[in-house]
Coordinates of C-alpha atoms (C1' of nucleotides) in Angstrom, one line a residue:
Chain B
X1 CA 36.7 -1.2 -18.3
X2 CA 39.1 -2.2 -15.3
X3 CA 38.7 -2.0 -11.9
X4 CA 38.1 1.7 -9.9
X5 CA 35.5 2.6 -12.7
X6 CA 32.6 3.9 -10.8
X7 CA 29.2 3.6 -12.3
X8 CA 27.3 6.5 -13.6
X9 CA 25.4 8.1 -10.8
X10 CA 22.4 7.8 -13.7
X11 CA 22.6 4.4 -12.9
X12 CA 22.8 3.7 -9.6
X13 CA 19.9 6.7 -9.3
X14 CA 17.7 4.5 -11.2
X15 CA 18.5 1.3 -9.7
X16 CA 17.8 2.4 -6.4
X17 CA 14.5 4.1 -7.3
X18 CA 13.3 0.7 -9.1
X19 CA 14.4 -1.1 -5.8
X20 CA 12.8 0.5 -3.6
X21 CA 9.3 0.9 -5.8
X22 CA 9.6 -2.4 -6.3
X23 CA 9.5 -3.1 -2.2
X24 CA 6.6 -1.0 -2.0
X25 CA 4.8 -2.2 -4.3
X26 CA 5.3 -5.8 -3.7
X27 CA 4.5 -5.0 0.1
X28 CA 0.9 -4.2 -1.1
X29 CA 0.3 -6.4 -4.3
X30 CA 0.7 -10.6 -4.7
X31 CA 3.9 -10.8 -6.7
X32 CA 1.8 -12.6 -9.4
X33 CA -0.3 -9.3 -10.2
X34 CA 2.7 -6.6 -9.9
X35 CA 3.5 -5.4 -14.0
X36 CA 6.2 -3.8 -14.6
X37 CA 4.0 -1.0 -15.3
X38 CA 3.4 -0.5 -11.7
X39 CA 7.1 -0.5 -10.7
X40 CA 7.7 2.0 -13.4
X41 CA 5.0 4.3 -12.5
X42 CA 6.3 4.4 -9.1
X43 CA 9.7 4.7 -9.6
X44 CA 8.9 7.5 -12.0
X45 CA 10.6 5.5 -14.6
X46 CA 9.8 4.3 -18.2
X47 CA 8.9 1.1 -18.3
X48 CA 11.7 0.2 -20.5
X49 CA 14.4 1.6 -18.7
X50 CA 13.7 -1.6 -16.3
X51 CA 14.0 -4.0 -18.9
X52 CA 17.6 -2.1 -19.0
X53 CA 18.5 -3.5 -16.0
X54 CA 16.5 -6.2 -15.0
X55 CA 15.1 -9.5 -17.6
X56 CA 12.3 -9.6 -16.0
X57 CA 10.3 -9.0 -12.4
X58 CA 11.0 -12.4 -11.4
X59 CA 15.1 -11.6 -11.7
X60 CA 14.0 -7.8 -9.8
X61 CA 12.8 -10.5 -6.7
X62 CA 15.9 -12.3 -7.4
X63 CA 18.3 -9.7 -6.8
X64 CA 16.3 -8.1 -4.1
X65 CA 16.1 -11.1 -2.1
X66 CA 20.2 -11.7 -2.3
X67 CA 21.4 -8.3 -2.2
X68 CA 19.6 -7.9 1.2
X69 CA 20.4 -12.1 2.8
X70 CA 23.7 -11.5 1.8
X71 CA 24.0 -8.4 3.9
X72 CA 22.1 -9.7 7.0
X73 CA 24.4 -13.2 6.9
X74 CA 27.5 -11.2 7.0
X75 CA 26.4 -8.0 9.0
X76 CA 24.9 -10.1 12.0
X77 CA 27.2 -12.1 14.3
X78 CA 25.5 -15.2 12.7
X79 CA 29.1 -16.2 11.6
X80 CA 29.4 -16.5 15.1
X81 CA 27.4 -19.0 15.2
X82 CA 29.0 -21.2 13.2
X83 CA 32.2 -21.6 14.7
X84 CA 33.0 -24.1 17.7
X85 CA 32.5 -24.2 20.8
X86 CA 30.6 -21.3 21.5
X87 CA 29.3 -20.7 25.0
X88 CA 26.0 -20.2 26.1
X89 CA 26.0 -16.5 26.5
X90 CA 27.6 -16.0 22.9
X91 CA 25.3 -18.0 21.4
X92 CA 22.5 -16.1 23.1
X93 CA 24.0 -12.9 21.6
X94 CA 24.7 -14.2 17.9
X95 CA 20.8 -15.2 18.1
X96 CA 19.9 -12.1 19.5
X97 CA 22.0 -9.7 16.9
X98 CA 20.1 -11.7 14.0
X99 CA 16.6 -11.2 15.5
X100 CA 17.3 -7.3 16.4
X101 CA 19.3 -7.2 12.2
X102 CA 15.1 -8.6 11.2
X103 CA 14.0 -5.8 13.4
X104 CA 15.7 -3.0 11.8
X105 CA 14.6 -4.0 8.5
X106 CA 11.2 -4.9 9.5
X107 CA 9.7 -3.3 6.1
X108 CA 11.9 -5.6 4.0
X109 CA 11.2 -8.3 5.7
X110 CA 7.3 -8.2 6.3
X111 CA 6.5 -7.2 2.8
X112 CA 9.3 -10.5 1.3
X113 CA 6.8 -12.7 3.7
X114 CA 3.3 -10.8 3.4
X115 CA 3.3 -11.6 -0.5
X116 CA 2.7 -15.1 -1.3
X117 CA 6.2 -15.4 -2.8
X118 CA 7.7 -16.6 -0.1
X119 CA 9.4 -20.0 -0.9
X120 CA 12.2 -18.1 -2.6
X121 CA 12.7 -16.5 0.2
X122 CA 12.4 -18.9 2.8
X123 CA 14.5 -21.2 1.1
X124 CA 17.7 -19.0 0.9
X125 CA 17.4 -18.5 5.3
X126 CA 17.0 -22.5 5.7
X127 CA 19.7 -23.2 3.4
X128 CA 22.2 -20.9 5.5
X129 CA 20.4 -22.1 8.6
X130 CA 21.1 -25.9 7.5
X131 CA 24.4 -26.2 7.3
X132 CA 25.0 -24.2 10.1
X133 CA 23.1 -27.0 12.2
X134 CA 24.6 -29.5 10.2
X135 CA 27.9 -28.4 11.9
X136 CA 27.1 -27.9 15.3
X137 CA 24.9 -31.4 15.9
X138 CA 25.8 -33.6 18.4
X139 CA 24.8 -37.2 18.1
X140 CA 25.6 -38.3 21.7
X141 CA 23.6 -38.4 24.2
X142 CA 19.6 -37.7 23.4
X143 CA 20.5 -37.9 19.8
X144 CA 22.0 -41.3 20.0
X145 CA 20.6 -43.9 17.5
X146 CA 18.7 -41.3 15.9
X147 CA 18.8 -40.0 12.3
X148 CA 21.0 -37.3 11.7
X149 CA 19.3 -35.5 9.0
X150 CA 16.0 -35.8 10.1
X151 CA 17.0 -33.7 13.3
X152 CA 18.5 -31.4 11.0
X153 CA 15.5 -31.0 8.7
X154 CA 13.8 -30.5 11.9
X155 CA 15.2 -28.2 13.8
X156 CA 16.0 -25.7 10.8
X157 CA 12.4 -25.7 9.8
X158 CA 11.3 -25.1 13.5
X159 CA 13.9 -21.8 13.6
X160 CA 13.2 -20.4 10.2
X161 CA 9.5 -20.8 11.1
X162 CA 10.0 -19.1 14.5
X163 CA 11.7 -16.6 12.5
X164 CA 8.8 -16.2 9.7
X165 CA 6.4 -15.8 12.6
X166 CA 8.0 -13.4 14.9
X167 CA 8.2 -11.4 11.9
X168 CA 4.1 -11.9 10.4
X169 CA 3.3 -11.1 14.0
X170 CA 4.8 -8.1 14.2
X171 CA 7.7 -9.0 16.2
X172 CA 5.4 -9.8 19.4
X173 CA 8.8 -10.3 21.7
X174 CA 11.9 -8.5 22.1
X175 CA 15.1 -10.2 20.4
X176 CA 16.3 -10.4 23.2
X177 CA 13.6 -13.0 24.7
X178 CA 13.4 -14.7 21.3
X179 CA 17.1 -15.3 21.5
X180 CA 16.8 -17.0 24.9
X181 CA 13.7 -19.2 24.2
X182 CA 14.7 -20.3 20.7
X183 CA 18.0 -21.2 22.4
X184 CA 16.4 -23.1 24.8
X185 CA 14.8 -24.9 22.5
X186 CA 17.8 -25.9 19.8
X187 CA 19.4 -27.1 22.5
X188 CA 17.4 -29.1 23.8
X189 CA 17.8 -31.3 20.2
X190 CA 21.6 -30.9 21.2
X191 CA 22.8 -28.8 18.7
X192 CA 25.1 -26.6 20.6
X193 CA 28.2 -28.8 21.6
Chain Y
X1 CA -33.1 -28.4 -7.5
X2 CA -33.2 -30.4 -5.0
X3 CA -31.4 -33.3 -3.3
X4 CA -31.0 -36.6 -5.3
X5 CA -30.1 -34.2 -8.3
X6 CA -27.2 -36.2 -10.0
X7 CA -25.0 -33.6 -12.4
X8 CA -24.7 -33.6 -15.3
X9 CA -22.3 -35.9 -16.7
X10 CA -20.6 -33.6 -19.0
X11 CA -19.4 -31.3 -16.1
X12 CA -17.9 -34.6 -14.4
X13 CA -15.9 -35.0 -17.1
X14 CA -14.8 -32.0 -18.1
X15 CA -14.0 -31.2 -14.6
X16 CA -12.4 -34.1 -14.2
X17 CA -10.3 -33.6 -17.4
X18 CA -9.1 -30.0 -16.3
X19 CA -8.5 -31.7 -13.3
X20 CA -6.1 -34.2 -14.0
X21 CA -4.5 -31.6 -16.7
X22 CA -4.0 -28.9 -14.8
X23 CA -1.9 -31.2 -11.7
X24 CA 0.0 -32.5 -14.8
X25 CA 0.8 -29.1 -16.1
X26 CA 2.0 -27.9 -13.1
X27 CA 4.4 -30.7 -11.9
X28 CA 5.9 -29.4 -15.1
X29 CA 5.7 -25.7 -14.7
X30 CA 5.9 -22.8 -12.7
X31 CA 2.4 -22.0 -11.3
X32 CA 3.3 -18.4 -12.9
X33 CA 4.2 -19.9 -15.8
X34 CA 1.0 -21.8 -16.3
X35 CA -1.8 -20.7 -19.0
X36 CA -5.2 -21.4 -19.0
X37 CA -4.4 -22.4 -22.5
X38 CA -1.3 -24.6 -21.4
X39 CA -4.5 -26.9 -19.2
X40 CA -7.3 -26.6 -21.9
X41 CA -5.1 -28.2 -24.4
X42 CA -3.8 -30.7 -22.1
X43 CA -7.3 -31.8 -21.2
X44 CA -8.9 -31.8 -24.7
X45 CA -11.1 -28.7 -24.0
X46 CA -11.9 -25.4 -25.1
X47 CA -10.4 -23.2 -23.3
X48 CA -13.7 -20.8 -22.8
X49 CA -14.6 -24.1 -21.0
X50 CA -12.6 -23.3 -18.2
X51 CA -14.2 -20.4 -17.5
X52 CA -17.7 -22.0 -17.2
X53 CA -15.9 -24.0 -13.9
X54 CA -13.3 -21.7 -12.3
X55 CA -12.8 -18.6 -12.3
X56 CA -9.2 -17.9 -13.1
X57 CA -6.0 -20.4 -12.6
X58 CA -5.9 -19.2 -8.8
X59 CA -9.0 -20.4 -8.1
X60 CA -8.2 -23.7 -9.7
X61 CA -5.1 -23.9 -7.9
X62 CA -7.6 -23.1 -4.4
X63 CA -10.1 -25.8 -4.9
X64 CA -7.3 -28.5 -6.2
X65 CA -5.4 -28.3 -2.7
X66 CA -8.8 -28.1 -0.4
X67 CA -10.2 -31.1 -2.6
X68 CA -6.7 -33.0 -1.7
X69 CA -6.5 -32.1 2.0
X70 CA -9.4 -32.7 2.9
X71 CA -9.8 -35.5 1.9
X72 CA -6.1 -36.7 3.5
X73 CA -6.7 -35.2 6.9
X74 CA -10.3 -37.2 7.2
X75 CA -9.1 -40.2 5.8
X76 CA -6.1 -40.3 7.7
X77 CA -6.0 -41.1 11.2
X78 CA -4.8 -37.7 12.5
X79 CA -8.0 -37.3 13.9
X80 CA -6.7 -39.6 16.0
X81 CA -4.0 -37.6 16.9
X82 CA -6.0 -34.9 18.1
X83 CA -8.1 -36.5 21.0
X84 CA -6.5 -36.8 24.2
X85 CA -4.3 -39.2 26.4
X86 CA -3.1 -41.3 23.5
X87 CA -0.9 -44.1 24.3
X88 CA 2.7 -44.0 22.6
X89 CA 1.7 -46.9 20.2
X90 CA -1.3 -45.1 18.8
X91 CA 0.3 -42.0 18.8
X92 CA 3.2 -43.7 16.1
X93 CA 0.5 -45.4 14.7
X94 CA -1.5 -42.0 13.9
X95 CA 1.7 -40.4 12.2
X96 CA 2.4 -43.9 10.0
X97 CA -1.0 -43.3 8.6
X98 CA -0.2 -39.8 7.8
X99 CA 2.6 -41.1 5.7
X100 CA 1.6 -43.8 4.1
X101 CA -1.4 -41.3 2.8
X102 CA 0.7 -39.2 1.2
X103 CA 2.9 -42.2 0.1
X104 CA -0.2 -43.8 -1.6
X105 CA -1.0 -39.9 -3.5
X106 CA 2.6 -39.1 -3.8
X107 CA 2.3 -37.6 -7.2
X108 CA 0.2 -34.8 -5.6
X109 CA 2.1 -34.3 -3.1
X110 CA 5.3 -33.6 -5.1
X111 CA 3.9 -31.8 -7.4
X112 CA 2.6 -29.5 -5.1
X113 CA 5.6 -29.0 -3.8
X114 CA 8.2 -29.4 -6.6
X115 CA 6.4 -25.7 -7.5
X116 CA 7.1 -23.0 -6.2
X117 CA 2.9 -21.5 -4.8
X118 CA 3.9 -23.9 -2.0
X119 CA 3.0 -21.4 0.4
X120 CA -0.5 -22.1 0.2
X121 CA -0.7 -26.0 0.4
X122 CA 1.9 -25.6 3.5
X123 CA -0.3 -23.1 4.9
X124 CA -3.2 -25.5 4.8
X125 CA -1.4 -27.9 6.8
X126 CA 0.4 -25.9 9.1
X127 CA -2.5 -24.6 10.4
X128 CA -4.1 -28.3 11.1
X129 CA -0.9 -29.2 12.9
X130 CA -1.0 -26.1 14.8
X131 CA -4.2 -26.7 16.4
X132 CA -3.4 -30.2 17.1
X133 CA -0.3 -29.7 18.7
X134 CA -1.8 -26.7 20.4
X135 CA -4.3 -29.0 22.1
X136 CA -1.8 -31.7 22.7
X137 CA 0.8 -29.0 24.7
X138 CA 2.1 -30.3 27.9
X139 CA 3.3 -26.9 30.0
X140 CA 4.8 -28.8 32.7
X141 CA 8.1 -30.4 33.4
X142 CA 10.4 -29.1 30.5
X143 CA 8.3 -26.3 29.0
X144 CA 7.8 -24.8 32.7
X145 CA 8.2 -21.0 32.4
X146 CA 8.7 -21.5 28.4
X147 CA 6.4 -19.5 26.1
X148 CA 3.8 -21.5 25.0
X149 CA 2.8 -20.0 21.4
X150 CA 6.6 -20.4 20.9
X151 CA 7.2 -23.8 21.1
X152 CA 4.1 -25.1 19.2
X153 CA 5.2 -22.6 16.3
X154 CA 8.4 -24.4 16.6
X155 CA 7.1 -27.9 16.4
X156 CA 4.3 -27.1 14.2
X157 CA 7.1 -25.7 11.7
X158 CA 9.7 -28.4 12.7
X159 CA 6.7 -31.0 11.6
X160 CA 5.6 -29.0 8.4
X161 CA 9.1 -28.9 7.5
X162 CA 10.0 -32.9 7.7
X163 CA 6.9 -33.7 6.0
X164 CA 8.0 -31.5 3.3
X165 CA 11.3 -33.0 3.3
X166 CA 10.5 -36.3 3.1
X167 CA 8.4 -35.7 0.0
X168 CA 10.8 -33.6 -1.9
X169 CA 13.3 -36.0 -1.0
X170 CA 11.5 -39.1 -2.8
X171 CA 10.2 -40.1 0.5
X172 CA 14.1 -41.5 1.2
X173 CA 12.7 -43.8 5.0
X174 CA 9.4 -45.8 5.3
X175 CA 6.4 -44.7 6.9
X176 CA 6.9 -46.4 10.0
X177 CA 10.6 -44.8 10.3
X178 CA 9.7 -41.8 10.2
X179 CA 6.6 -42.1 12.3
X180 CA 9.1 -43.4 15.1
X181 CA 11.4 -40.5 14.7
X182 CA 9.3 -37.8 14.3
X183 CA 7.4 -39.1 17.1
X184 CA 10.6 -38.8 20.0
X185 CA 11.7 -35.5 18.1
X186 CA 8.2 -34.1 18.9
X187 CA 7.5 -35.5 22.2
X188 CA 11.1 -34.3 23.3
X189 CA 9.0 -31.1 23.8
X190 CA 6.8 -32.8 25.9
X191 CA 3.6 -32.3 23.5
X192 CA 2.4 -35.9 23.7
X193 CA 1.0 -36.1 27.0
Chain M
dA1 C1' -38.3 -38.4 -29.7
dT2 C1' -37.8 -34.1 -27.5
dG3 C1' -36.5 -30.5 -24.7
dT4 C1' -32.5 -29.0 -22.1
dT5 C1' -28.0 -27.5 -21.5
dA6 C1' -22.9 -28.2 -21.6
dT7 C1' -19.6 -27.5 -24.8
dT8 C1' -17.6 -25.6 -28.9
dC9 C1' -16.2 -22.0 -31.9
dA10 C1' -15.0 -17.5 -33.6
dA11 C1' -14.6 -13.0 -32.5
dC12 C1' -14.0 -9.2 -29.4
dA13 C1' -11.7 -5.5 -26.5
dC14 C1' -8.2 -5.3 -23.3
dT15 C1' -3.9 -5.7 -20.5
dG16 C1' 0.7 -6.7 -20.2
dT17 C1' 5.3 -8.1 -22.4
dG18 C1' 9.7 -7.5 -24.4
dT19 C1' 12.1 -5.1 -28.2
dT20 C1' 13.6 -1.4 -31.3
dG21 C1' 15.0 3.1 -33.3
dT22 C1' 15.2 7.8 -32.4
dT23 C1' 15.5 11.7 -29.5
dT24 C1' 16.9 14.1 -25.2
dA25 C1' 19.6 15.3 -21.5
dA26 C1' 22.7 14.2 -17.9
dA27 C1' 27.1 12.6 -16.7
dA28 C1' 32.1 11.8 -17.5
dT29 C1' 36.2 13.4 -19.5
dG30 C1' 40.1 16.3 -21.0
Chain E
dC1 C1' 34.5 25.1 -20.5
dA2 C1' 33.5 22.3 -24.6
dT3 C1' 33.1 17.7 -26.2
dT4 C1' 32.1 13.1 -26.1
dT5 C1' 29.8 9.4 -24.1
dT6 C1' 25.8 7.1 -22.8
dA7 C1' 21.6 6.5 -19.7
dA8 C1' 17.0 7.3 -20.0
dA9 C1' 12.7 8.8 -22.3
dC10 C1' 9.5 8.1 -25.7
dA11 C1' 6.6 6.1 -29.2
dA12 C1' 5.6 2.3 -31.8
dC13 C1' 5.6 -2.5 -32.7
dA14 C1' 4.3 -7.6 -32.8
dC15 C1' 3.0 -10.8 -29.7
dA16 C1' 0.8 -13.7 -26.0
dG17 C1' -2.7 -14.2 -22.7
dT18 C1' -7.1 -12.8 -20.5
dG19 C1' -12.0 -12.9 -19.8
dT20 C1' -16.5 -12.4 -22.3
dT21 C1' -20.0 -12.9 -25.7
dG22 C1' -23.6 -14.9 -29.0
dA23 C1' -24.7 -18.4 -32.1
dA24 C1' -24.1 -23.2 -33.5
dT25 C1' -23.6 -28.0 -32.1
dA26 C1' -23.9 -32.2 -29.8
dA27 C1' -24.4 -34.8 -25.7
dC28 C1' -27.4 -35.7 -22.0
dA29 C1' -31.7 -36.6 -19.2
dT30 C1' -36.3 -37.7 -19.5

DNA sequence: ATGTTATTCAACACTGTGTTGTTTAAAATG
DNA sequence: CATTTTAAACAACACAGTGTTGAATAACAT
């Protein structure tokens, strides 16, 4: 009932075993088809003991999805990022520490864009990537007369993209290379200041 | 059997009907959501009806966005856009086409978008742009010792993405504004050449 | 006017959903 | 350790949607 009440180990057993069927299996199947039949079945689960944790698959995704954004916003130096000022090289690192975070979890992150589901997904990395721009844009310069939120809108689609596809191809580069070119090319729309 | 073989005009109706219903249906629904039911009602025909023309709500879905797309990338003039040494003029001129198209089918468009199976309809033009811009690549000057497949992922996205935005958005600038923008925003990457 | 065939209709077996009441067994607690 | 608490299993349920079938009907082409 208050605070240092720690969850039955029952619990968290089961949670984690749904979790991780449910990656598997949505690394293999179009979210559309998965039941929760075949989460159950491979989490060695009943099938109702998921509705005691989850409404439905589409809250499962839900969850997934945050749980694991939440811990690659915070984890990587993509905080970093957002602050002022930042010099080349840090920026070149904060980029890079977010490309080699994808790379450790390359099986979470594959299977979220190998389904067709996607948009959820997506849409959760442009809005953190959209506001970060937001804050770093400089409208001097090459930018001057232009429209603000169109560069935005364009330049956060071009990195989450670079991101979905360095990730469908099987990370092709090493972060390290990404984080340069990808630099390269923000800046070049002026968005570090 | 053979060429001049008009069909039926039942099946133009009906498939028109189903059709129309099903893009109505899902402007209002989830694509999930949707049953085979929820169109054959809509369009004032049995649902077993369905059947006899598609064959499940995916495949509905599939021939809906071809139909649409193709029809916009022919009649637009991004063919245009795809042969070489254009001038600036036509160049802008290409792109205002390509949004006063979607401008003139805008219901489609946002309710293509407005649910969430995006994925595929962006996929379908991504790949269009991709090509194009592929084609249209200038490695010299700027991009020297840049990675090529990089940089047109980057655009291709950045360009995917504003589209996308200026739908969802209720198309918020005219078709020539945005032409002009998105025009220096791409060719900042030296792809016009 | 007649033959053709797209559509309707009712019925079917089937799969998956979400809920419920009871039983079982594992965990927390003193 | 014994006792209480409660998560999970299990079986059964009504329900919604799927995709198919065969016979009746009505619209179409000729």
């Amino acid at each position: 009932m208050t605070i240092g009440n720690k969850t039955d180990r029952r619990i968290l057993r089961t949670k984690d075993a749904i979790n991780r069927a449910f990656l598997e299996v949505f690394s293999e199947k179009e979210f559309d088809r998965i039941t929760i039949n075949d989460i159950s079945e491979r989490a060695n689960v009943n099938r109702g003991t998921i509705y005691l944790h989850y409404m439905d698959k589409y809250d499962l995704l839900n969850r997934c999805i945050n749980v694991h954004l939440d811990e690659m916003i915070s984890s990587c130096t993509l905080t970093k990022f957002t602050q002022e000022n930042v010099e080349k090289n840090e920026a070149i690192e904060a980029l890079k520490s977010l490309f080699i975070y994808i790379q450790k979890n390359f099986l979470f992150f594959s299977s979220m864009l190998s389904s067709q589901k996607t948009s959820l997904f997506r849409e959760r990395i442009q809005k953190t990537l959209t506001s970060s721009i937001q804050e770093k844009i400089n409208m001097q310069g090459i930018n001057q007369g232009m429209d603000k939120e169109l560069i935005i809108q364009f330049t956060a689609n071009a990195f989450v993209g670079i991101l979905e596809w360095w990730i469908l191809n099987r990370m092709p580069y090493t972060a390290e290379h990404m984080a340069e070119q990808v630099w390269t090319l923000i800046e070049r729309n002026n968005i570090n200041s």
